[in-house]
XYZ file of C-alpha atoms in Angstrom:
651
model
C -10.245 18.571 -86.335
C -13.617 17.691 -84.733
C -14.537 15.006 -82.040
C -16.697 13.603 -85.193
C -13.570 12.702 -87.366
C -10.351 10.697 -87.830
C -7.242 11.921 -89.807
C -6.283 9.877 -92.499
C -3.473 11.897 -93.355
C -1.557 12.061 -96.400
C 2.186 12.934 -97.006
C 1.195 16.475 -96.688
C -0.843 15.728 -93.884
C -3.799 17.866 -94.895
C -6.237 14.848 -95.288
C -9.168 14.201 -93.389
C -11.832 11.641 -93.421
C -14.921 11.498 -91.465
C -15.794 8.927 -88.779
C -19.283 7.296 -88.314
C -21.091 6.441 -84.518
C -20.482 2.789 -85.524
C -17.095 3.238 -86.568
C -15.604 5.238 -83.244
C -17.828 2.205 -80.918
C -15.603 -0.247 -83.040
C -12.416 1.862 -82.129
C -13.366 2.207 -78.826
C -13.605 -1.983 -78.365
C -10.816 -2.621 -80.197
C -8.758 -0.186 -77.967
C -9.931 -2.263 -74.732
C -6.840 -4.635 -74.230
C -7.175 -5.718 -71.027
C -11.310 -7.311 -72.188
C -11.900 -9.993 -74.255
C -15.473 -7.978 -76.327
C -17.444 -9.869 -78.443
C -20.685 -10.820 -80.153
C -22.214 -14.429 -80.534
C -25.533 -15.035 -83.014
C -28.388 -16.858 -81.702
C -26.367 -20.186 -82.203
C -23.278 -19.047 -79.920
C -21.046 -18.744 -82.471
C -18.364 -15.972 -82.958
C -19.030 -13.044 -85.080
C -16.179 -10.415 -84.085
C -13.453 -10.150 -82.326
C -11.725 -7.506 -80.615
C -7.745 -6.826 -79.534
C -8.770 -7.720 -76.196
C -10.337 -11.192 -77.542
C -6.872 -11.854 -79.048
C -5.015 -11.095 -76.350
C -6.503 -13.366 -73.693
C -7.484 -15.964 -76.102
C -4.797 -16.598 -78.427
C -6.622 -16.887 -81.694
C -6.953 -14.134 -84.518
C -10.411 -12.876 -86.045
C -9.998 -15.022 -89.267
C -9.459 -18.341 -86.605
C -12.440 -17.878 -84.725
C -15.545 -16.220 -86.109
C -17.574 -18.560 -87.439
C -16.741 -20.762 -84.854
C -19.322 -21.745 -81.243
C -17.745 -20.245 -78.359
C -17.800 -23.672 -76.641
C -14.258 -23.333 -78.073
C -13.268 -21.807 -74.901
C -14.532 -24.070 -72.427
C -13.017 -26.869 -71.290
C -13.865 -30.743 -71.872
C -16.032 -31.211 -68.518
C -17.838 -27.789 -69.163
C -18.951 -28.641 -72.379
C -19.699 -32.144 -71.869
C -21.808 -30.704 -68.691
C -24.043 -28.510 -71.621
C -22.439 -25.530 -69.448
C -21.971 -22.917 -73.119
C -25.861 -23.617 -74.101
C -27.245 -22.852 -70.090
C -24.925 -19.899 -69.979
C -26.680 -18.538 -73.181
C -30.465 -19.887 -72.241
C -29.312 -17.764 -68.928
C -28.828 -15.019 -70.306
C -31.762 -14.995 -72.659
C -33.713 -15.895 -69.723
C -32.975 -13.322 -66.797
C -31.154 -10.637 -69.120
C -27.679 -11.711 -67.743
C -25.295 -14.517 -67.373
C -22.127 -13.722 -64.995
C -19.426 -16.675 -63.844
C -15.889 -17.156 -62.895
C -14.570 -20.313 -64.057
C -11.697 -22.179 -66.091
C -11.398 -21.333 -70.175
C -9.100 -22.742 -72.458
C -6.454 -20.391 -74.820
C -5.457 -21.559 -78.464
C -2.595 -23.092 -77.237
C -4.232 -25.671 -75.091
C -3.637 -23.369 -71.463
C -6.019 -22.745 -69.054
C -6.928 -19.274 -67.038
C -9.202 -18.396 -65.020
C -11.752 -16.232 -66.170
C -14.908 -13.860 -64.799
C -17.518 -14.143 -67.775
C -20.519 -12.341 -68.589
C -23.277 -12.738 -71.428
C -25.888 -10.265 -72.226
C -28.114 -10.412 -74.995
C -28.501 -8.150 -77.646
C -31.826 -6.893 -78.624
C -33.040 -4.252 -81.389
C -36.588 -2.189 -81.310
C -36.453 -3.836 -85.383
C -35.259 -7.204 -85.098
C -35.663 -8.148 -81.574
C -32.884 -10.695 -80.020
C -29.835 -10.943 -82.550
C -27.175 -12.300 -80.415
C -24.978 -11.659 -77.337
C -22.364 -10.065 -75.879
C -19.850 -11.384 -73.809
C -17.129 -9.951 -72.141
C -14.273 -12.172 -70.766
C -11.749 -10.316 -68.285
C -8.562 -12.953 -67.120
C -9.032 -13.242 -63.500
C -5.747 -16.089 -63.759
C -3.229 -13.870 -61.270
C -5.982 -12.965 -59.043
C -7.269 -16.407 -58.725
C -4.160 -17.556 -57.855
C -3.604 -15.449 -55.191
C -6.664 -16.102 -53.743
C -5.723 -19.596 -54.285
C -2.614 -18.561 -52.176
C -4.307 -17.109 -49.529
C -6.676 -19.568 -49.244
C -4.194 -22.502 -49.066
C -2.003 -20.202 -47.066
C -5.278 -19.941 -44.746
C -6.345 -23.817 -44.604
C -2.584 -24.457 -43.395
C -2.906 -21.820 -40.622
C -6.243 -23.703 -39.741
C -5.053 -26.796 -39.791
C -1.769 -25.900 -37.820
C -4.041 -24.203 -35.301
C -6.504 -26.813 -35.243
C -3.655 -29.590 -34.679
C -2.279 -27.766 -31.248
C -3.899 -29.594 -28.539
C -0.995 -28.491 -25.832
C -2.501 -24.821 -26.006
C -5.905 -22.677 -26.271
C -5.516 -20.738 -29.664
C -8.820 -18.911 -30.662
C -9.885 -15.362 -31.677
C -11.866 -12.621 -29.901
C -13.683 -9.687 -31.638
C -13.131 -6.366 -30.607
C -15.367 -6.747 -27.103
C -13.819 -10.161 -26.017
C -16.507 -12.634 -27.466
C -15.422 -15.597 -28.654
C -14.971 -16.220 -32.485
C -12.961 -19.302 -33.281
C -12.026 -22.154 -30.574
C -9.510 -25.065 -31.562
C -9.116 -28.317 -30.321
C -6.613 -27.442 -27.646
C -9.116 -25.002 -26.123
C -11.549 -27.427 -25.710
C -9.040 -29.700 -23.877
C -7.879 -27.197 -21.807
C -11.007 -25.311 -20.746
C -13.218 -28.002 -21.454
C -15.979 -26.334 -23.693
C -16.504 -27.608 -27.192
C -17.005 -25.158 -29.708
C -20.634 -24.823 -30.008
C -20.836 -23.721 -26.267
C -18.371 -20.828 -26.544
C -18.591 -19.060 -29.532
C -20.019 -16.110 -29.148
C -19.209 -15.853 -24.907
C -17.290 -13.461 -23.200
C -13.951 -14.497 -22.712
C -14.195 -13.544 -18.667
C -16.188 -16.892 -18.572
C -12.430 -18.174 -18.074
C -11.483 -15.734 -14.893
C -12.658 -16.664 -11.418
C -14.787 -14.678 -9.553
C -12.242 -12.739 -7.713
C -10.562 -11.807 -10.957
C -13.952 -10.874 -13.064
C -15.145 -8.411 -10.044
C -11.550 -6.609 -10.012
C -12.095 -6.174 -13.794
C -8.991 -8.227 -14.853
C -10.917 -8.930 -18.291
C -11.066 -6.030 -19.457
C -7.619 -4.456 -18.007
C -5.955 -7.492 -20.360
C -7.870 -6.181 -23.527
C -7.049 -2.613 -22.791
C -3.520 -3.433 -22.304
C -3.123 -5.435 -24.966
C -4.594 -1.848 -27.241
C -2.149 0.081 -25.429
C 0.552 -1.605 -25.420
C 0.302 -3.783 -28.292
C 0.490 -6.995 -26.440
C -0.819 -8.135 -23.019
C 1.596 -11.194 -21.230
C 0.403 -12.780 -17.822
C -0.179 -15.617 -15.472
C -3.179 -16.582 -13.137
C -5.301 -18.460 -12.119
C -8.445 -19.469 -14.926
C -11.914 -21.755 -14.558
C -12.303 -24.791 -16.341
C -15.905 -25.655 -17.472
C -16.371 -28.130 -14.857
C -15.250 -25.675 -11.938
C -11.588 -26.669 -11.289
C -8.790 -23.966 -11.141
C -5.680 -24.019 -13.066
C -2.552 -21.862 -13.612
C -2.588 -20.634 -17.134
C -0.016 -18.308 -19.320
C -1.655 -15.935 -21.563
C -1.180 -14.208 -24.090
C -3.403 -11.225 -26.156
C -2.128 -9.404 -29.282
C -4.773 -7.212 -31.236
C -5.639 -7.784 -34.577
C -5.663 -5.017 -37.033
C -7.511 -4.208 -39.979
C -5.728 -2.648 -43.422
C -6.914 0.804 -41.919
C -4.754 -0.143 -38.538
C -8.240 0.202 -36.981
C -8.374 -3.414 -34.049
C -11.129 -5.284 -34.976
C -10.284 -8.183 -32.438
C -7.962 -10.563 -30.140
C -5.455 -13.311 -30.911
C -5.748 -15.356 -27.541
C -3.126 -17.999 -26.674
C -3.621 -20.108 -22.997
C -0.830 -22.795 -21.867
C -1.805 -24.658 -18.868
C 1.093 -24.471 -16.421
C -0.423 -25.747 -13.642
C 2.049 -28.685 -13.218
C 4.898 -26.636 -13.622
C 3.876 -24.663 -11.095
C 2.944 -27.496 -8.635
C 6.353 -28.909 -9.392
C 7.757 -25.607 -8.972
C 5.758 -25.051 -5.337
C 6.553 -28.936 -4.346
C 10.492 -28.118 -4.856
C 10.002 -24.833 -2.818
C 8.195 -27.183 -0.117
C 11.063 -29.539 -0.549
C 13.529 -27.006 0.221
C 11.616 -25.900 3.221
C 11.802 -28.633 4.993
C 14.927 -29.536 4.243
C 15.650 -26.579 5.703
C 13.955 -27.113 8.674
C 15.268 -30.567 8.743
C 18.362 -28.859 8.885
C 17.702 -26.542 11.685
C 16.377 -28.851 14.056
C 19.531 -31.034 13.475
C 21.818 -28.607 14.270
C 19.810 -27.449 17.338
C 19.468 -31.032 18.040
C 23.035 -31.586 18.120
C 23.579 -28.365 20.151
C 21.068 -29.203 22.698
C 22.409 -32.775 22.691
C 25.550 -31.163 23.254
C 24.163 -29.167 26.355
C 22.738 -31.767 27.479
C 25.702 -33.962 27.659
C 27.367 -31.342 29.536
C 24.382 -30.445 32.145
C 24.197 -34.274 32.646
C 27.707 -34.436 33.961
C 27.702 -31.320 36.176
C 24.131 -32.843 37.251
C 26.363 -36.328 37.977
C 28.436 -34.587 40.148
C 26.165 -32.367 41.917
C 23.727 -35.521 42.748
C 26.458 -38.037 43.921
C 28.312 -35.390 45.683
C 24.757 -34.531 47.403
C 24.577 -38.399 48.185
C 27.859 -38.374 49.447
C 27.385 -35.482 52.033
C 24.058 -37.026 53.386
C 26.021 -39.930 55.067
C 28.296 -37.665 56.206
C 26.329 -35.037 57.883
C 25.115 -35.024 61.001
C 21.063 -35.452 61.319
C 20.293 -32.010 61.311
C 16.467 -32.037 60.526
C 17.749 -28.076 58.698
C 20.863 -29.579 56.910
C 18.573 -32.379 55.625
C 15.799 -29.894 54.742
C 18.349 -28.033 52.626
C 20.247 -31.135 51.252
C 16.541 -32.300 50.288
C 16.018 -28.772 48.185
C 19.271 -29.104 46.612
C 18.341 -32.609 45.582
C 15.121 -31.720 44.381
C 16.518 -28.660 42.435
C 18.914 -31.074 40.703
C 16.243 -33.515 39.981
C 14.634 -30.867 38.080
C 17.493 -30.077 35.973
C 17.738 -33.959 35.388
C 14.203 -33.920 33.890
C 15.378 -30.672 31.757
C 17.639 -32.473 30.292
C 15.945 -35.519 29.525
C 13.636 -33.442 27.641
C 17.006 -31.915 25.607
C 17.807 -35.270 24.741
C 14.770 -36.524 23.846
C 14.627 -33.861 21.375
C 17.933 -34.068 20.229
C 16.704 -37.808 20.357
C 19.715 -39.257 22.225
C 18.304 -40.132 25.328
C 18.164 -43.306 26.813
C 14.913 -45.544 25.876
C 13.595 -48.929 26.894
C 10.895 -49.619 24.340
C 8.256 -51.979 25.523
C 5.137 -53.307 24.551
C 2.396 -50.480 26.591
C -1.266 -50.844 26.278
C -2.213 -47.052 25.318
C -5.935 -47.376 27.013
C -4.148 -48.970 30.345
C -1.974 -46.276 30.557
C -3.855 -43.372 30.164
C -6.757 -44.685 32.851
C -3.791 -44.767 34.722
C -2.563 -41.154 34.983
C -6.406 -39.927 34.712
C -7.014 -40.241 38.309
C -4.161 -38.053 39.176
C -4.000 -35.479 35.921
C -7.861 -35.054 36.890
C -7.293 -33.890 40.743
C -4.252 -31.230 39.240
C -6.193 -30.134 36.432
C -9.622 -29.076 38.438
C -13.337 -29.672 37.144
C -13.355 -27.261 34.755
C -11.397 -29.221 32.254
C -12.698 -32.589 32.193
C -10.396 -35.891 30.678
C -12.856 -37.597 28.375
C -10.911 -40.784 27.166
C -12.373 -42.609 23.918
C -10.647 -45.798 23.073
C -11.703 -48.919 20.996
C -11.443 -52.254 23.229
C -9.482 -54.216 19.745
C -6.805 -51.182 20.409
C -3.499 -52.609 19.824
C -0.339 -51.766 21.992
C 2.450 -49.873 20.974
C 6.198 -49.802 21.308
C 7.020 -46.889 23.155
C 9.039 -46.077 26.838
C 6.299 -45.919 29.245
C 7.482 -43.125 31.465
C 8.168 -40.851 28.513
C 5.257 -41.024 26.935
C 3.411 -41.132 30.412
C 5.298 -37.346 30.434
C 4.369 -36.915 26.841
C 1.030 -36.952 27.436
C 1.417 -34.868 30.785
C 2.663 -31.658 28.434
C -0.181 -32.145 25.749
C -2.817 -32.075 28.512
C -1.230 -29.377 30.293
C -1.114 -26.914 26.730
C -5.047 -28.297 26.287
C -5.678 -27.201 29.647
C -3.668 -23.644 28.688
C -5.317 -23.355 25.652
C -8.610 -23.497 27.406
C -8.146 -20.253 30.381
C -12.704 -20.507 31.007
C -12.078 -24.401 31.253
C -13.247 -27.232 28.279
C -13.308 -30.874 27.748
C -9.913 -32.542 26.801
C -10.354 -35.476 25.010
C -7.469 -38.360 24.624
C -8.524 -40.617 22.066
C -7.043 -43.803 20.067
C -7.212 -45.392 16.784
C -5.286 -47.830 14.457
C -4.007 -46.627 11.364
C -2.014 -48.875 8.191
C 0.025 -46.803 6.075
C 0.556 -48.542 3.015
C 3.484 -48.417 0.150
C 2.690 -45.151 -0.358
C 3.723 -43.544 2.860
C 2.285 -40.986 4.979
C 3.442 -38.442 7.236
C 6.984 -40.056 5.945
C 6.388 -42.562 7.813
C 7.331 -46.168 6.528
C 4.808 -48.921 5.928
C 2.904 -50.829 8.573
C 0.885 -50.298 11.578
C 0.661 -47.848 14.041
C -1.382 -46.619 16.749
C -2.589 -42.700 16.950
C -2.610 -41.219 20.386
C -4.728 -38.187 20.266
C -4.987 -35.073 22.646
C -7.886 -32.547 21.310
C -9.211 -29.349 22.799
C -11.775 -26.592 21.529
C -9.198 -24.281 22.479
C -7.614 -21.032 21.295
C -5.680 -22.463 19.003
C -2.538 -21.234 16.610
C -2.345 -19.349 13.686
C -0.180 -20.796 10.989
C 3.188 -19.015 11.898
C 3.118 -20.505 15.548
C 2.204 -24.124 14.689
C 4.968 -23.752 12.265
C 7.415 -23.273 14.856
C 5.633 -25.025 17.403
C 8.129 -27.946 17.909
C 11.370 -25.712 17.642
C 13.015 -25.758 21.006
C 12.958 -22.620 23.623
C 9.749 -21.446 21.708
C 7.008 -20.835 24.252
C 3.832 -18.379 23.636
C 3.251 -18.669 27.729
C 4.425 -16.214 30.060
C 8.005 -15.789 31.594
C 8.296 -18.615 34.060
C 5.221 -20.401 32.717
C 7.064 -22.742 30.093
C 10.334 -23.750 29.280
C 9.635 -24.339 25.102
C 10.889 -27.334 25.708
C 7.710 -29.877 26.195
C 6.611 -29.964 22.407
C 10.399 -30.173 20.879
C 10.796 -33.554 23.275
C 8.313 -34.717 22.351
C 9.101 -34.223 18.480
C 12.507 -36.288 19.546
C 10.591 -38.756 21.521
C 8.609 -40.144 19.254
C 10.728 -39.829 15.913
C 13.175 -42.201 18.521
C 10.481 -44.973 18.729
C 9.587 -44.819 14.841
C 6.589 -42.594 15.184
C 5.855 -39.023 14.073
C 4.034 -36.499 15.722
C 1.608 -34.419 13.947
C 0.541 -30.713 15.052
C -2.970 -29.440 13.584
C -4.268 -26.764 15.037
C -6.036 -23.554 13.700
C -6.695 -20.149 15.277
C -9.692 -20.122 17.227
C -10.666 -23.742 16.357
C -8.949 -25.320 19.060
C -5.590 -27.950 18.403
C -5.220 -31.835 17.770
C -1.792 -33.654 19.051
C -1.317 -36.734 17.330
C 1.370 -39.458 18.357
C 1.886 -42.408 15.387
C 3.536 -44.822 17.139
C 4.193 -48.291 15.937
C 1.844 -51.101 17.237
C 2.546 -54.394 18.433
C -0.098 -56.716 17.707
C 1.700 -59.721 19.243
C 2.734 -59.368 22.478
C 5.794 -59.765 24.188
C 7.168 -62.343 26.190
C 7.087 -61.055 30.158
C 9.375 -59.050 31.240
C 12.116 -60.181 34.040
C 11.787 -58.393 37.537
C 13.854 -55.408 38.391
C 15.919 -55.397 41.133
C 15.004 -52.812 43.721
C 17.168 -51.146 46.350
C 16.443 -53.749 49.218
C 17.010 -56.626 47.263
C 20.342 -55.321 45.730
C 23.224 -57.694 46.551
C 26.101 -56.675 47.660
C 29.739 -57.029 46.471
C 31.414 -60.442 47.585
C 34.450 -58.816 47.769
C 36.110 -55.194 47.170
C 36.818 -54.951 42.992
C 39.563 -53.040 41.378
C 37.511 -50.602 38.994
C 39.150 -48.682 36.143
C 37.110 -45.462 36.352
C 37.483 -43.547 33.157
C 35.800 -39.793 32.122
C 37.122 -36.801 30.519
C 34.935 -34.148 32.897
C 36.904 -34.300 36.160
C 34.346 -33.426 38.165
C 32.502 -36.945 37.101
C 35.358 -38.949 37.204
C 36.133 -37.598 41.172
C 32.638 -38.060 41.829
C 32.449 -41.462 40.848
C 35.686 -42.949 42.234
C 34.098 -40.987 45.923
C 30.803 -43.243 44.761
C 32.892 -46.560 44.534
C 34.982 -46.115 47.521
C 31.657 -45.434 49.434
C 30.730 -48.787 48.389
C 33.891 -50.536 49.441
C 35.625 -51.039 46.168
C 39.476 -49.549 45.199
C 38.685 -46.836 41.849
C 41.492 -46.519 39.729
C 41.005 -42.637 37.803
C 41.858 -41.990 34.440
C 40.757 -39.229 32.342
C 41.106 -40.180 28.811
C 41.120 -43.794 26.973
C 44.036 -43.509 25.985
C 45.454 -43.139 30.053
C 43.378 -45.901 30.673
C 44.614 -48.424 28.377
C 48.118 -47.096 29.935
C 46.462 -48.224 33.409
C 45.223 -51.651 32.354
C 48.404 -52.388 31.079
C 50.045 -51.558 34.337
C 47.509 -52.680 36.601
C 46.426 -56.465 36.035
C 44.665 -56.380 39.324
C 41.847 -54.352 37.651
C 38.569 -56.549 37.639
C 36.261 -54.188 35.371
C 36.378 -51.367 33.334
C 33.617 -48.185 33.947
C 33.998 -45.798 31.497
C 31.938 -42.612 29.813
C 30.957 -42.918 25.994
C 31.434 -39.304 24.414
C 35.018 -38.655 25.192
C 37.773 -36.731 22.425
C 39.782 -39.013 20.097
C 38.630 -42.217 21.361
C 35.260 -43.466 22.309
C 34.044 -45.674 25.439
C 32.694 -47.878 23.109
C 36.294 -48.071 21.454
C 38.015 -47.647 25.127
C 36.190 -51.549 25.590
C 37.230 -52.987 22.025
C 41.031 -51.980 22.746
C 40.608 -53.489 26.391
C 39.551 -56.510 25.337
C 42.139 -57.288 23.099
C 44.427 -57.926 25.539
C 41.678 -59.088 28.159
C 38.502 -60.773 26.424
C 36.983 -61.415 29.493
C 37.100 -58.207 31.446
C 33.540 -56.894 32.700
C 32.648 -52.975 31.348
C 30.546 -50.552 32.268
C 29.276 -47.714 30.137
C 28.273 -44.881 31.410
C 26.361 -42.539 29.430
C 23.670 -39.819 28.610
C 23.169 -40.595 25.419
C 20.878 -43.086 23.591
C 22.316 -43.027 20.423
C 25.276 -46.066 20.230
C 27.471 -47.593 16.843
C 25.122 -50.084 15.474
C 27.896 -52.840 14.812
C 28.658 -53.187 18.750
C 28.983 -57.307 18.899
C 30.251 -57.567 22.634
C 28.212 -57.102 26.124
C 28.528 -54.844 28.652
C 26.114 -53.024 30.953
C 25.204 -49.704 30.427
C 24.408 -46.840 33.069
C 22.396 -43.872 32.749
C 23.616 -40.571 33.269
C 23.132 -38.703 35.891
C 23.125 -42.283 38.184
C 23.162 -42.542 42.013
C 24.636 -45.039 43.988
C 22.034 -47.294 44.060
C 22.384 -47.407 40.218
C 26.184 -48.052 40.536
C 25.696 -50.918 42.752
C 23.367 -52.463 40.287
C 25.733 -52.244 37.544
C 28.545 -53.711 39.991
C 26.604 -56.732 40.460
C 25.276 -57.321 36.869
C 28.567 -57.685 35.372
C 30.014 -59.126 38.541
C 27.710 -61.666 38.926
């Protein structure tokens, strides 16, 4: 059998028939399944049909030829004319291709790619068309798919505000941008497409290549995670999380970047304010528990101070007028008063000394002290003193902040070895609701010291006011001056505020409250010529628990004429008043175990209301809820002190 003929064969099977040209084309169409093949006259109507035809369309040769092909469109195509420009088409140009919607027999749509191509012959010229219909339905759909699928990806992306989601192409230039990219890095969309994405990166970051190590990791390693700082269009930094993932083609070949950016800048702040937080709680924490040491100390050193001074006093009367005895008495003296104004400064920065907040004019006071801080300083560091004349006064102990202001001038003048001008300066400030400094609302007066000076790095001003901490030689500085005066102030209300920076000299700032109104005047203080004496010799109830204090003051009473009776606890003093109703007053020390002085007086006057008291103490800090009188004495106190007392509550 030949490629040029068909068996037909018989029950013997010997049969063969020859096939024509025509015939095997016919066999070849009809074979074609998958193709809907056939010819259209001039009119557009059907004139055979194929396997293919029947297939896709439904209908059966004897159905449809004869009939227009408009039998395939649908209602809107044909009432659009679209069958008669799809054949003037292809008469026209040689070719009509489309992919559109056809109808089957049984009323069902699919979606079809269609071409038309007319048929000419060198005899008869045009005679018709051919068209070829292929069902493109499955396809369509998933392209449908995929494009839905795609529109609900953009949408979702375009709908995230809270983070940057766009595309790179394989060498970092921008290719898509959504909404939350432009609220987050500020550029719309027709600025940044087509940018490098190092436009984001600061300066630092771009020359240290960061750009391009995130792309390269994000090739190697499939994925690049991090956190830095980025550039917003307008300039301003913030904190962003970012992720890269590559893109890949079918072929695994990258052909670009999925970029996502969170701004995280307030999480961060948050995250640094709770570390700040916890710093200074911290340091709060430190200082109090130095402050309560050193208070501690203090209390101590005040006592053996009490007894050192009165026993000093004591042996002066006593000794004979040796001009040596009385030079050495005078050193010892002098040696002790030191150690008293060491320990004020402990207490002032474990803020328990003793204050009598008045009403001070600030310009006053320094003119004052210029005179005199001018001749010890020398000419090479000149006071220059800028106040407003409207200054208001402030609430503050005179002497101590008189002393204050003696240790900021003296660091200035440190600060400053070649000499420099040290400027003390004044200024009202409000703080409002909001606070500042932590300080509450209202007014306040800054005190400033300046100087051009060396200055302090950031590690030494941060440890400036801790107590013992000097950066002056051995013997130069006890550590002590900027701690007490930390105390001092946060005792009257204020704060004090350190700047300073290495090589740019410092700035000491004292907030202390103002007092617009002033006060009403003050009584006159008694001096030690004027002091009256005792009308008669008084029965005093001495009570201390430091034995040296308690022997030192009884020796200070009878010196003065008056009958001490010693106990060394509260609780032996209560068992003294009630054996003793002779006793005219009660002088007793505050800080003392299991019961107070302030506690000693309550129980004392429950069996005598009226009895006179004395407190003696080194502390300023007292129970708020005290609702009785009685005088109180200063630690370390001399005789002339005592006698004052005596007559106050005496009188």
């Amino acid at each position: 059998m030949n490629a040029g003929t068909i068996a037909n064969m018989d029950e013997t099977g010997c049969a063969e028939t020859p096939l024509t040209e025509d015939g095997r084309y016919r066999l070849l169409v009809d074979a074609i399944t998958d193709h809907a093949i056939y010819m259209l006259d001039l009119d557009g109507r059907v004139t055979n049909w194929n396997t293919g035809a029947q297939r896709l369309k439904g209908y059966r040769a004897d159905e449809i030829v004869g009939r227009h092909f408009s039998s395939f469109y649908t209602d809107e195509d044909r009432a659009a004319g679209l069958p008669r420009r799809a054949l003037e088409i292809a008469a026209s140009t040689g070719k009509f291709e489309q992919e559109g919607w056809r109808v089957r027999k049984d009323g069902e749509r699919f979606w079809a790619h269609v071409t038309i191509l007319p048929i000419v012959t060198p005899e008869s010229g045009h005679i018709g068309y051919a068209k070829l219909t292929r069902d493109l339905t499955e396809r369509q759909r998933a392209e449908a798919d995929l494009m839905r699928q795609d529109q609900q990806f953009r949408l979702l992306v375009q709908s995230v505000t809270d983070y940057a989601i766009y595309m790179l192409d394989a060498d970092g230039l921008v290719s898509s941008w959504n909404p939350g990219a432009a609220r987050i890095k500020g550029y719309s969309e027709q600025e940044i497409i087509g940018r490098h994405f190092e436009t984001f990166y600061t300066e630092e970051d771009r020359l240290a290549g960061a750009p391009a190590r995130a792309l390269e990791t994000a090739r190697r390693e499939g994925r690049f995670l991090g956190e830095g700082w980025r550039v917003r269009r307008d300039g301003s930094h913030f904190r962003a999380n970012v992720v890269i993932d590559p893109i890949h083609a079918s072929d695994g070949q990258i052909i670009g970047f999925a970029k996502i950016t969170r701004d995280v800048t307030e999480r961060v702040e948050a995250q640094i304010a709770l570390e700040q937080a916890h710093e200074q709680l911290f340091q709060a924490q430190k200082l109090d528990a130095i402050g309560r040491l050193t208070g501690g100390i203090a209390h101590d050193f005040n006592n053996l101070l009490m007894a050192i001074l009165s026993s000093l006093e004591l042996l002066r009367k006593r000794l004979p007028d040796d001009p040596h005895v009385q030079r050495l008495l005078d050193n010892a003296v002098m040696g002790a008063d030191r150690g008293v104004g060491l320990t004020q400064r402990m207490l002032a920065f474990a803020r328990r000394q003793h204050l009598k907040p008045v009403r001070v004019a600030v310009p006053a006071l320094v003119h004052g002290m210029t005179d005199l801080l001018q001749r010890s300083l020398g000419p090479a560091w000149p006071i220059e003193a800028r106040f407003p004349l409207d200054l208001c006064n402030v609430k503050a102990d005179a002497n101590q902040l008189e002393m204050a202001l003696l240790n900021l001038i003296v660091n200035a003048r440190d600060a400053m070895p070649d000499g420099g001008v040290i400027t003390v300066s004044g200024r009202d400030r409000v703080v409002g609701a909001e606070g500042l400094h932590g300080l509450p609302a209202g007014p306040y007066v800054v005190l400033s010291v300046s100087d051009p000076g060396t200055g302090m790095d950031a590690e030494t001003l941060s440890r400036a006011t801790e107590p013992f901490f000097t950066t002056k030689g051995v013997g130069k500085g006890t550590g002590l001056g900027l701690s007490m005066i930390h105390g001092l102030i946060e005792q009257l209300g204020g704060k004090f505020v350190l700047q300073s920076s290495l090589g740019e000299g410092t700035t000491a700032e004292l907030w202390l409250p103002a007092m617009p109104a002033p006060d009403a005047p003050a009584k006159a203080t008694a001096t030690a010529a004027n002091v009256p004496a005792a009308a008669r010799p008084l029965n005093v109830l001495v009570v201390d628990d430091d034995a040296l204090v308690l022997i030192n003051s009884a020796a200070l009473l009878e010196d003065l004429g008056h009958v001490p009776l010693e106990a060394a606890s509260a609780e032996a003093g209560l068992t003294l008043l009630h054996s003793h109703p002779e006793i005219d007053l009660i002088m007793t020390d505050q800080a003392m175990p299991n019961v107070t002085g302030v506690e000693l007086i309550v129980a004392a006057r429950a069996e005598r209301p009226d009895i006179p008291a004395i407190l003696a103490t080194g502390y300023g800090e007292l129970p708020d809820d005290i609702d009785f009188k009685f005088f109180k004495l200063q630690k370390p106190f001399s005789q002339i002190d005592l006698a004052r007392a005596l007559s106050a509550v005496i009188a």
